[in-house]
Coordinates of C-alpha atoms in Angstrom, one line a residue:
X1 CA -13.6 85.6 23.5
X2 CA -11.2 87.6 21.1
X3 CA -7.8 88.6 21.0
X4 CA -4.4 88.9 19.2
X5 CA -1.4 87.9 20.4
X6 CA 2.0 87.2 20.0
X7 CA 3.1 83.4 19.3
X8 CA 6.4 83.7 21.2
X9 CA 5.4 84.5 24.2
X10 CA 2.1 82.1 24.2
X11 CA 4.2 79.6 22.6
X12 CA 6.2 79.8 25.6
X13 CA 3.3 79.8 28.2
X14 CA 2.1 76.6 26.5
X15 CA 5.7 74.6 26.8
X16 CA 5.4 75.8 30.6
X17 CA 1.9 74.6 31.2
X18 CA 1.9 71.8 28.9
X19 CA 4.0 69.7 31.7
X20 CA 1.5 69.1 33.8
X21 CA -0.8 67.1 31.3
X22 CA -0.8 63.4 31.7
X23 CA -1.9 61.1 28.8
X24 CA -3.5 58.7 31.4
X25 CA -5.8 61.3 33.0
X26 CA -9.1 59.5 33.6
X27 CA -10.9 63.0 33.8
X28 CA -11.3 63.9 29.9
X29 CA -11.0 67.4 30.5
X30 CA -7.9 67.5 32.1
X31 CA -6.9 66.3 28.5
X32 CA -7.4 70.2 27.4
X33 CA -5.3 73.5 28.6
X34 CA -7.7 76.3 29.7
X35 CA -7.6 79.5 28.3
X36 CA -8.5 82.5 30.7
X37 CA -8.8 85.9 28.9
X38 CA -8.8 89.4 30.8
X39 CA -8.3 92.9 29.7
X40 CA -5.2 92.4 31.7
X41 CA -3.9 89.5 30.0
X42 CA -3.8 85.7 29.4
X43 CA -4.2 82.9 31.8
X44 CA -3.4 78.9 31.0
X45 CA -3.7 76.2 33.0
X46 CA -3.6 72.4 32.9
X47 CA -3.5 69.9 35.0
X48 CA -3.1 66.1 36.1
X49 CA -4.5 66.4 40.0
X50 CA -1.1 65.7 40.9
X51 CA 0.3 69.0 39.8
X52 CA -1.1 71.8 38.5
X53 CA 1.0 74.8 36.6
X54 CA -0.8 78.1 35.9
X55 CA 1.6 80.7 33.1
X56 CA 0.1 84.8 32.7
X57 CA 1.0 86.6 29.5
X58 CA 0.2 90.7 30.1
X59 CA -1.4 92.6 27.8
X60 CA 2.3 94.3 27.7
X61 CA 5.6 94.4 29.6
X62 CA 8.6 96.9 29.5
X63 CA 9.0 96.4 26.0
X64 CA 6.0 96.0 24.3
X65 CA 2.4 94.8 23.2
X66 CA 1.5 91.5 24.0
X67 CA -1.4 90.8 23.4
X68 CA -4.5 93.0 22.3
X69 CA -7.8 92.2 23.9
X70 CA -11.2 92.7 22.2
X71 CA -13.6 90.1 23.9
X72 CA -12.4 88.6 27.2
X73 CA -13.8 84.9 27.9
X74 CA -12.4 81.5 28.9
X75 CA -12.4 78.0 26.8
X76 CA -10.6 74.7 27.2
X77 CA -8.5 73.6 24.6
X78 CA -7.2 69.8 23.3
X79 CA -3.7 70.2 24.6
X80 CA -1.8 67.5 22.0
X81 CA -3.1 69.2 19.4
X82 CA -3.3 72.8 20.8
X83 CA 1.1 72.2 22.0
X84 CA 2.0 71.3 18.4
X85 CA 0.1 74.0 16.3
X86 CA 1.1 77.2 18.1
X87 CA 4.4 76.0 17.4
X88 CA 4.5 75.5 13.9
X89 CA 2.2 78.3 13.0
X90 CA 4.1 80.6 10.7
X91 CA 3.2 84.0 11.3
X92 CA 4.5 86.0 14.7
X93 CA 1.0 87.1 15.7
X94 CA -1.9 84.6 16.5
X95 CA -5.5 85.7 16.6
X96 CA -8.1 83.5 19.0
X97 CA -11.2 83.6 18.4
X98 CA -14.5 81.9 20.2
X99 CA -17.8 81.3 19.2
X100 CA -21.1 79.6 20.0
X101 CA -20.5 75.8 21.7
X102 CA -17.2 76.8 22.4
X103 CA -15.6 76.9 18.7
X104 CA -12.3 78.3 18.4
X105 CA -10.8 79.4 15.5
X106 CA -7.4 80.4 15.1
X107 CA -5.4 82.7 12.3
X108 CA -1.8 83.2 11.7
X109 CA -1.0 84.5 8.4
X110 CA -2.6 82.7 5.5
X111 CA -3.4 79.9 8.0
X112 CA -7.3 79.0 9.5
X113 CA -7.1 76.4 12.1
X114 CA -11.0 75.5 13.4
X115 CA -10.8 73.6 17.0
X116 CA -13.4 72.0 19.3
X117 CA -13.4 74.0 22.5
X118 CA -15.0 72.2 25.2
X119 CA -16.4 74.2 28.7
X120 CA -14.3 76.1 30.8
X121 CA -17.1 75.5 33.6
X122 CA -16.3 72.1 34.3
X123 CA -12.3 72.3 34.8
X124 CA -11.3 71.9 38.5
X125 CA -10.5 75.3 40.0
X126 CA -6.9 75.1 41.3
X127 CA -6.4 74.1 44.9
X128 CA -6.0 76.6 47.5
X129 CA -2.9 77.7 49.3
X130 CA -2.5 79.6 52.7
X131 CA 0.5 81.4 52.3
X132 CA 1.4 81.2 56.2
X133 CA 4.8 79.7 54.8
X134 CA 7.1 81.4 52.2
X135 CA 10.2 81.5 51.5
X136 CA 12.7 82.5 48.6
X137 CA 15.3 80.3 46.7
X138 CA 17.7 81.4 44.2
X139 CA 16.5 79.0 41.3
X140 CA 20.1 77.8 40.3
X141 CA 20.6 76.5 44.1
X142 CA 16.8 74.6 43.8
X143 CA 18.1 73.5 40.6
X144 CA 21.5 71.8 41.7
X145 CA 19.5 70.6 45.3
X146 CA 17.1 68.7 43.1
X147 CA 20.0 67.2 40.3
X148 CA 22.2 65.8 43.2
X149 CA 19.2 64.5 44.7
X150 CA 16.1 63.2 42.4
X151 CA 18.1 60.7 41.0
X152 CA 18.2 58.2 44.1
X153 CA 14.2 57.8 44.3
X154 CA 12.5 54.8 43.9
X155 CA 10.7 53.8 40.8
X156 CA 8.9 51.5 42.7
X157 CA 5.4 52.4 42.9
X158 CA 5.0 49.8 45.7
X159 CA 6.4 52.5 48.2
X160 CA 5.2 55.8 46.9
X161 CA 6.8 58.0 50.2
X162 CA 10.3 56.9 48.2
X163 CA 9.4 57.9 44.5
X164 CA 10.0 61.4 46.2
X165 CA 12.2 63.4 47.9
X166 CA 12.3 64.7 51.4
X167 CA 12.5 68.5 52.0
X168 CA 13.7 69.6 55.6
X169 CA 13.9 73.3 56.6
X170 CA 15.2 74.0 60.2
X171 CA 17.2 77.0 61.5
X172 CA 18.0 78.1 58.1
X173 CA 19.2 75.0 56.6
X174 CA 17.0 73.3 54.2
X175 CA 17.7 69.7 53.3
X176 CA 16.9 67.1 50.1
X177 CA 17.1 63.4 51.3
X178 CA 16.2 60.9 48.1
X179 CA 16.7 57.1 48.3
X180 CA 15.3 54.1 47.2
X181 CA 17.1 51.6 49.5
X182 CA 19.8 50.8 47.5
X183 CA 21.4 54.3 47.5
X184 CA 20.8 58.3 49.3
X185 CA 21.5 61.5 48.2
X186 CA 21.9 64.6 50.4
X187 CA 22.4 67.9 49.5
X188 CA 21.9 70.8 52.2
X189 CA 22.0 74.7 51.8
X190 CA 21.8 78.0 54.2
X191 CA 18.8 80.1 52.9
X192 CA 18.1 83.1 54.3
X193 CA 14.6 82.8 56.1
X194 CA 12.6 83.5 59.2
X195 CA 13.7 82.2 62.3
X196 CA 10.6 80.4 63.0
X197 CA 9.5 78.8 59.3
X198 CA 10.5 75.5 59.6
X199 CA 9.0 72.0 57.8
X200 CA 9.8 68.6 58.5
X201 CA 7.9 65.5 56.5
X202 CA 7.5 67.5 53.3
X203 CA 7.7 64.6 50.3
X204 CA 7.8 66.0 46.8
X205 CA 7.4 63.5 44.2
X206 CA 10.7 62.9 41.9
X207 CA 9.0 63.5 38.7
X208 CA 7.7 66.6 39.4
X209 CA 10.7 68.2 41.0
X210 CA 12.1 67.1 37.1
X211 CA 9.1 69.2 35.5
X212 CA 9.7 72.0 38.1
X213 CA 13.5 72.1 37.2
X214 CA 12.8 72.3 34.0
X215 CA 11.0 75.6 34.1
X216 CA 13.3 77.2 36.4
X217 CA 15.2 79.9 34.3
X218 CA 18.8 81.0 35.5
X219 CA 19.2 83.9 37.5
X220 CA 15.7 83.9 39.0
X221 CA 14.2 83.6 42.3
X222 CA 11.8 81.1 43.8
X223 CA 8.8 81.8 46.0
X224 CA 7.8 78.3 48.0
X225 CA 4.7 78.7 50.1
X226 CA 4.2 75.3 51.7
X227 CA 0.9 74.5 52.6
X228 CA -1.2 71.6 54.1
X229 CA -1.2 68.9 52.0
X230 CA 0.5 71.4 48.5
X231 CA 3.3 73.7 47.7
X232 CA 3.0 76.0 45.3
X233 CA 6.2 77.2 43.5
X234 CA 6.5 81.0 41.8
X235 CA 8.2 81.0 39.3
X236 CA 8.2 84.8 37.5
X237 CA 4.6 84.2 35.9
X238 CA 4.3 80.9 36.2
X239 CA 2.7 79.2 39.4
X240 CA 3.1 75.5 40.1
X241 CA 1.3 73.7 42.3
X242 CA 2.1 70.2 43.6
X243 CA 0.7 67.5 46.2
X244 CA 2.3 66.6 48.8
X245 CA 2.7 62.6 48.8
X246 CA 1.2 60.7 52.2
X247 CA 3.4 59.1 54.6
X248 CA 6.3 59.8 56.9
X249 CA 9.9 59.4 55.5
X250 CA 11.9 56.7 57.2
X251 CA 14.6 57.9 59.1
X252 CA 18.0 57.9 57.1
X253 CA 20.3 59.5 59.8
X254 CA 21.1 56.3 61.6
X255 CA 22.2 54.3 57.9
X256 CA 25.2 57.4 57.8
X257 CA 28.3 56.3 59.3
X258 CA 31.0 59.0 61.4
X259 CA 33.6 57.2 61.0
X260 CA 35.5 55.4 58.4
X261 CA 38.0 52.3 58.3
X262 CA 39.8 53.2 54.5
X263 CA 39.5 56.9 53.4
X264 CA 40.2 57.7 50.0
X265 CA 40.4 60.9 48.0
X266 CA 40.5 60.6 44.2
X267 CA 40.2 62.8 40.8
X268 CA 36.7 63.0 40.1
X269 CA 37.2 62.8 36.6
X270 CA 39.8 60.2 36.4
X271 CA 37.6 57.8 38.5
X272 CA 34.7 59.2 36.4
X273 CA 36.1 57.4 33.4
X274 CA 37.7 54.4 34.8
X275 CA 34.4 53.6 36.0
X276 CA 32.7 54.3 33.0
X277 CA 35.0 52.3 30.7
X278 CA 34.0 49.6 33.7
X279 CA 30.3 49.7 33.3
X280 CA 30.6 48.8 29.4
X281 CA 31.4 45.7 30.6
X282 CA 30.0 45.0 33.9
X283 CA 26.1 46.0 32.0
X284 CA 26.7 43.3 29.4
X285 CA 26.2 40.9 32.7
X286 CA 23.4 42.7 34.0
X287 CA 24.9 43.1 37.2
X288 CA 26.6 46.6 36.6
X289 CA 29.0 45.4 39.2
X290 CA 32.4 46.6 39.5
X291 CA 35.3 45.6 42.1
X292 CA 37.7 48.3 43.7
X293 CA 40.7 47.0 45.4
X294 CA 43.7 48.8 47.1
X295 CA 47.1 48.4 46.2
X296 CA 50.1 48.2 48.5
X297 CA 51.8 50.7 46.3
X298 CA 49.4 53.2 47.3
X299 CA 47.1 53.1 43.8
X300 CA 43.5 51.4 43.6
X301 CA 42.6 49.0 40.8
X302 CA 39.3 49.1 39.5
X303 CA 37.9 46.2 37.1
X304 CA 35.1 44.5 36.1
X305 CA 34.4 41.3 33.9
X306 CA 31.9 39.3 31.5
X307 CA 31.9 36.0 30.8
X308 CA 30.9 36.7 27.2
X309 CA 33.2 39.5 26.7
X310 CA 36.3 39.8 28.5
X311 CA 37.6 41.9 31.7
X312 CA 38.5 45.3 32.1
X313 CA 41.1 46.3 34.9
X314 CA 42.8 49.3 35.3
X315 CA 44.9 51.5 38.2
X316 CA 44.0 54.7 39.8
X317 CA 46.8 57.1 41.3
X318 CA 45.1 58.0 44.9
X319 CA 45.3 62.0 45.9
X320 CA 45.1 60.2 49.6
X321 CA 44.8 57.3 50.8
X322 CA 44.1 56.3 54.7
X323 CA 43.1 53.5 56.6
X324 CA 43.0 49.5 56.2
X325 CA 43.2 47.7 52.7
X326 CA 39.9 47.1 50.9
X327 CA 38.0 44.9 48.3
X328 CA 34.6 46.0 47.4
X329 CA 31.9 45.4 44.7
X330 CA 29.3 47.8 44.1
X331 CA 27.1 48.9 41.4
X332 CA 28.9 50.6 38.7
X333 CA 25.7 52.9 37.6
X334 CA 24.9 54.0 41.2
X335 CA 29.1 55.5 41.1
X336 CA 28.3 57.2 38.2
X337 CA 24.8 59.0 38.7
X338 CA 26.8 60.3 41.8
X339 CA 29.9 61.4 39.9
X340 CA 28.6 62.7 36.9
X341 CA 26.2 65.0 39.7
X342 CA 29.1 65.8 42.0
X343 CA 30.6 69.4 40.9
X344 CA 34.2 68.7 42.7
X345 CA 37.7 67.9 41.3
X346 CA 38.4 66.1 44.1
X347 CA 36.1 63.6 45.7
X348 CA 36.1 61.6 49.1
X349 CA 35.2 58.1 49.2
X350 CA 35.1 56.5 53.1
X351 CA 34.5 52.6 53.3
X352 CA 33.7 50.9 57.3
X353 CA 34.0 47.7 55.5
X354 CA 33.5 45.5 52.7
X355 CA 29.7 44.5 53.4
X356 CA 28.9 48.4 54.8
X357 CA 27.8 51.7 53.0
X358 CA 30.3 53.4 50.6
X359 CA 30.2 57.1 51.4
X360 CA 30.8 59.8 48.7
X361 CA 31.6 63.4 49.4
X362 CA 32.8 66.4 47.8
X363 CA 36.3 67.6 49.4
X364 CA 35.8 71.3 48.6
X365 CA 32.3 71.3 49.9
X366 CA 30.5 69.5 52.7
X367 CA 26.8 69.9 51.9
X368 CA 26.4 67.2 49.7
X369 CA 26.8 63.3 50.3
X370 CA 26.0 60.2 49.1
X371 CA 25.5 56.9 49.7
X372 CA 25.7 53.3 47.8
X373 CA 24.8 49.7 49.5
X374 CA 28.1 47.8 48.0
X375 CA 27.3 43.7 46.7
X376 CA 28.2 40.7 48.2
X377 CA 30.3 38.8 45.5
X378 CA 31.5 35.6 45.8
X379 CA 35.0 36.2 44.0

């Protein structure tokens, strides 16, 4: 194997593939990135079993020469090592080479890098996926779906079906449901599709929806094929694969109340940093708790205290207010994962009672809510 090409653009391939390497793989080659070479280009893959991400450099695009290929060929690569080299070598143009037992030398510039290869033949071939079911996402919408979602999984290992989250498609509408017990997130959006393509238990794991997001540019579109037991994402030249986790999604509809005993509407960012100035001092206690209270002059105080430290109270003009009088306590950090996700001026809070879920919602638009368990205090 022998070629030359240019370090932006496999710098670039490398950052993309590079995601899907796990430092706790117990299959040493998976340590490695593998390095497919064509006349018609570049192929890299790695992989953790998990997920899988595959990035092709052309010999050329619109613009120019890529890459120029003298010996095709294949090689796995030490990823740590290969991720940070390519980056700092100083020359534009990189040239690969391969030799006997799978020795791979590398020149940019005045630089001679010499690296163990190891076999090509004994990396897993990438898993296999009918595409029966495809459909197309603008990235920027899969990106948002996935921020004001991914944050309400579980980190507890103990249930693995809620480390992920929940993707619904039906008559159009496809649907992120992510919580961890505690606390949901929705977000629903109209996609154009086939009438009849439609998925119902499909659990994506948190983490990787994070590494997928990450590799989304802006303005592009998404191919999802979902498969058996994968879904692979296209992503321009880039192909991501990912397992589907086991299990069946509890049921979240019934937890979501219709209607509500207070209503409130606030300024997002005004509540934003109330709660925020809040949190410094309900974290000291390690509770993150912080109490909301209605006034009868038609504001809400919101406060929180620490026995080391002090209190912090402070009142909120209300855009609207509707409904009984409250006192809550909830968890300061769940409010403001939500906030700083929700892209609203204006946000609606509904409350059915002191020991029942708070309910956050947009006001300008209704495909997003979420949902926090409130604390039982004794004060």
């Amino acid at each position: 194997m022998k070629l030359s090409i240019l370090k932006q653009q496999l710098n670039e391939a490398i950052q993309n593939v590079s995601k899907a390497i796990s430092s706790r793989t117990t299959i040493p080659i998976l340590s490695g990135i593998k390095v497919d070479v064509t006349m018609q280009g570049v192929t890299l893959t790695a992989s953790d079993t998990d997920i899988s991400i595959q990035s092709f450099i052309p010999v050329e695009d619109d613009r120019q020469t890529i890459a120029q290929i003298e010996r095709p060929g294949s090689v796995v690569l030490p990823a740590k090592f290969f991720v940070e080299i390519i980056k700092k070598l100083p020359s534009a143009n990189i040239e690969i080479e391969v030799r006997d037992q799978f020795q791979t030398f590398l020149r940019a510039g005045s630089t001679d890098i010499q690296m163990v290869g190891l076999d090509p033949e004994e990396y897993p071939i990438l898993p296999s996926v009918e595409e029966n079911q495809v459909l197309t996402v603008n990235g920027d919408l899969l990106k948002t779906m996935i921020k004001q979602t991914v944050f309400s999984i579980s980190s507890n290992e103990t249930t693995p079906i809620l480390t992920g989250v929940l993707w619904q498609l039906q008559h159009g509408e496809m649907k992120f449901v992510a919580t961890d017990r505690h606390r949901l997130a929705s977000r629903s959006a109209t996609i154009e599709v086939d009438s009849d393509l439609h998925f119902y238990n499909i659990v994506i794991a948190g983490k990787t929806l994070n590494e997928l997001s990450r590799i989304i540019p802006e303005h592009t579109k998404v191919d999802i094929v979902v498969a058996d037991n994968q879904v692979l994402f296209k992503v321009g030249n880039v192909l991501f694969y990912t397992r589907i986790l086991d299990g069946t999604y509890p049921d979240t509809s019934k937890i979501i109340p219709n209607q509500y005993k207070t209503e409130l509407v606030l300024d997002t960012k005004g509540l934003t940093e109330a709660i925020d100035r809040a949190y410094l001092l309900s974290r000291e206690e390690k509770t993150n708790i912080v109490r909301l209270q209605t006034k009868e002059d038609g504001t809400i105080e919101i406060s929180s205290s620490s026995s080391e430290l002090g209190r912090v109270t402070e009142q909120l003009e209300v855009k609207r207010f509707d409904g009984e009088p409250l006192r809550i306590a909830f968890n300061s950090k769940y409010m403001l994962d939500v906030l700083k996700v929700v892209e609203c001026e204006q946000i609606f809070i509904g409350f059915t009672g002191a020991m029942s879920p708070i309910i956050i919602k947009p006001t300008e638009h209704v495909n997003s809510l979420h949902l926090i368990l409130p604390y039982r205090t004794t004060n």
